[in-house]
Tab-separated table of C-alpha atoms in Angstrom:
chain	number	residue	atom	x	y	z
O	1	MET	CA	6.895	19.143	3.852
O	2	ALA	CA	5.712	18.791	0.266
O	3	ALA	CA	5.035	22.518	0.014
O	4	ASP	CA	8.383	23.496	1.530
O	5	PRO	CA	11.198	21.022	0.746
O	6	ALA	CA	13.605	23.009	2.917
O	7	ALA	CA	11.393	22.627	5.989
O	8	GLY	CA	12.482	20.484	8.887
O	9	ARG	CA	11.896	16.762	8.737
O	10	PRO	CA	10.431	14.517	11.423
O	11	ASP	CA	12.805	12.454	13.546
O	12	LEU	CA	10.464	9.473	13.740
O	13	LEU	CA	7.572	8.060	11.734
O	14	LEU	CA	5.134	6.152	13.935
O	15	LEU	CA	2.906	3.823	11.909
O	16	LEU	CA	-0.209	2.777	13.829
O	17	GLY	CA	-2.975	0.633	12.393
O	18	ASP	CA	-3.431	-0.356	8.786
O	19	GLN	CA	-1.431	1.510	6.180
O	20	VAL	CA	-3.545	0.088	3.339
O	21	TYR	CA	-7.188	-0.780	2.922
O	22	ALA	CA	-8.300	-4.015	1.290
O	23	ASP	CA	-11.527	-2.532	-0.049
O	24	GLU	CA	-9.821	0.384	-1.848
O	25	ILE	CA	-7.653	-1.069	-4.586
O	26	SER	CA	-6.156	0.446	-7.723
O	27	ASP	CA	-6.914	-0.636	-11.264
O	28	ASP	CA	-3.438	-2.232	-11.428
O	29	THR	CA	-4.136	-4.303	-8.335
O	30	ARG	CA	-7.567	-5.264	-9.646
O	31	ARG	CA	-5.905	-6.583	-12.838
O	32	TRP	CA	-3.297	-8.416	-10.758
O	33	LEU	CA	-6.031	-10.052	-8.676
O	34	ALA	CA	-7.995	-11.002	-11.815
O	35	ALA	CA	-4.917	-12.742	-13.209
O	36	ARG	CA	-4.605	-14.639	-9.939
O	37	ARG	CA	-8.207	-15.731	-9.348
O	38	ASP	CA	-11.826	-15.342	-10.518
O	39	LEU	CA	-13.174	-12.016	-9.239
O	40	SER	CA	-16.770	-13.103	-9.799
O	41	GLU	CA	-16.363	-15.503	-6.857
O	42	PRO	CA	-16.169	-14.322	-3.222
O	43	PRO	CA	-14.333	-12.320	-1.983
O	44	GLY	CA	-14.449	-10.614	-5.380
O	45	ALA	CA	-12.032	-7.724	-5.865
O	46	GLU	CA	-11.094	-7.474	-2.178
O	47	VAL	CA	-7.756	-8.805	-1.038
O	48	ALA	CA	-8.028	-12.100	0.789
O	49	ASP	CA	-4.636	-13.398	1.870
O	50	PHE	CA	-1.122	-12.462	2.895
O	51	GLU	CA	0.268	-12.335	-0.635
O	52	GLU	CA	-2.521	-10.011	-1.758
O	53	TYR	CA	-1.952	-7.702	1.224
O	54	THR	CA	1.758	-7.579	0.448
O	55	ARG	CA	0.793	-6.399	-3.041
O	56	LEU	CA	-1.169	-3.504	-1.483
O	57	TYR	CA	1.761	-2.527	0.717
O	58	TYR	CA	4.187	-2.784	-2.197
O	59	GLU	CA	1.978	-0.534	-4.304
O	60	SER	CA	1.386	2.006	-1.535
O	61	TRP	CA	5.114	2.462	-0.873
O	62	LEU	CA	5.782	3.127	-4.564
O	63	ASP	CA	4.107	6.510	-4.103
O	64	PRO	CA	6.986	9.043	-4.157
O	65	ARG	CA	5.528	10.878	-1.139
O	66	SER	CA	5.721	7.689	0.926
O	67	ALA	CA	8.919	6.290	-0.534
O	68	GLY	CA	10.788	9.551	0.009
O	69	CYS	CA	10.109	9.475	3.722
O	70	CYS	CA	11.540	6.021	4.410
O	71	PRO	CA	15.252	6.650	3.882
O	72	ARG	CA	15.110	9.942	5.787
O	73	CYS	CA	13.218	8.937	8.897
O	74	ARG	CA	13.289	6.143	11.445
O	75	ALA	CA	10.024	4.210	11.638
O	76	ALA	CA	8.403	2.388	14.519
């Protein structure tokens, strides 16, 4: 779809499993976590609670490739 914008689009996006990974965070998220708590204490730079996971989802859906799909396709 990225290579051919005129190509057909899916009718449904089925999301199974995790869409983000708590052990793979961006530099922005690492800074956000550091402002929230001490990263030298466990669990370190891994996300640990609901609010931190919502940050990962928020960041992942900012990607234009992901964000562009949402308004065009039903998701389940």
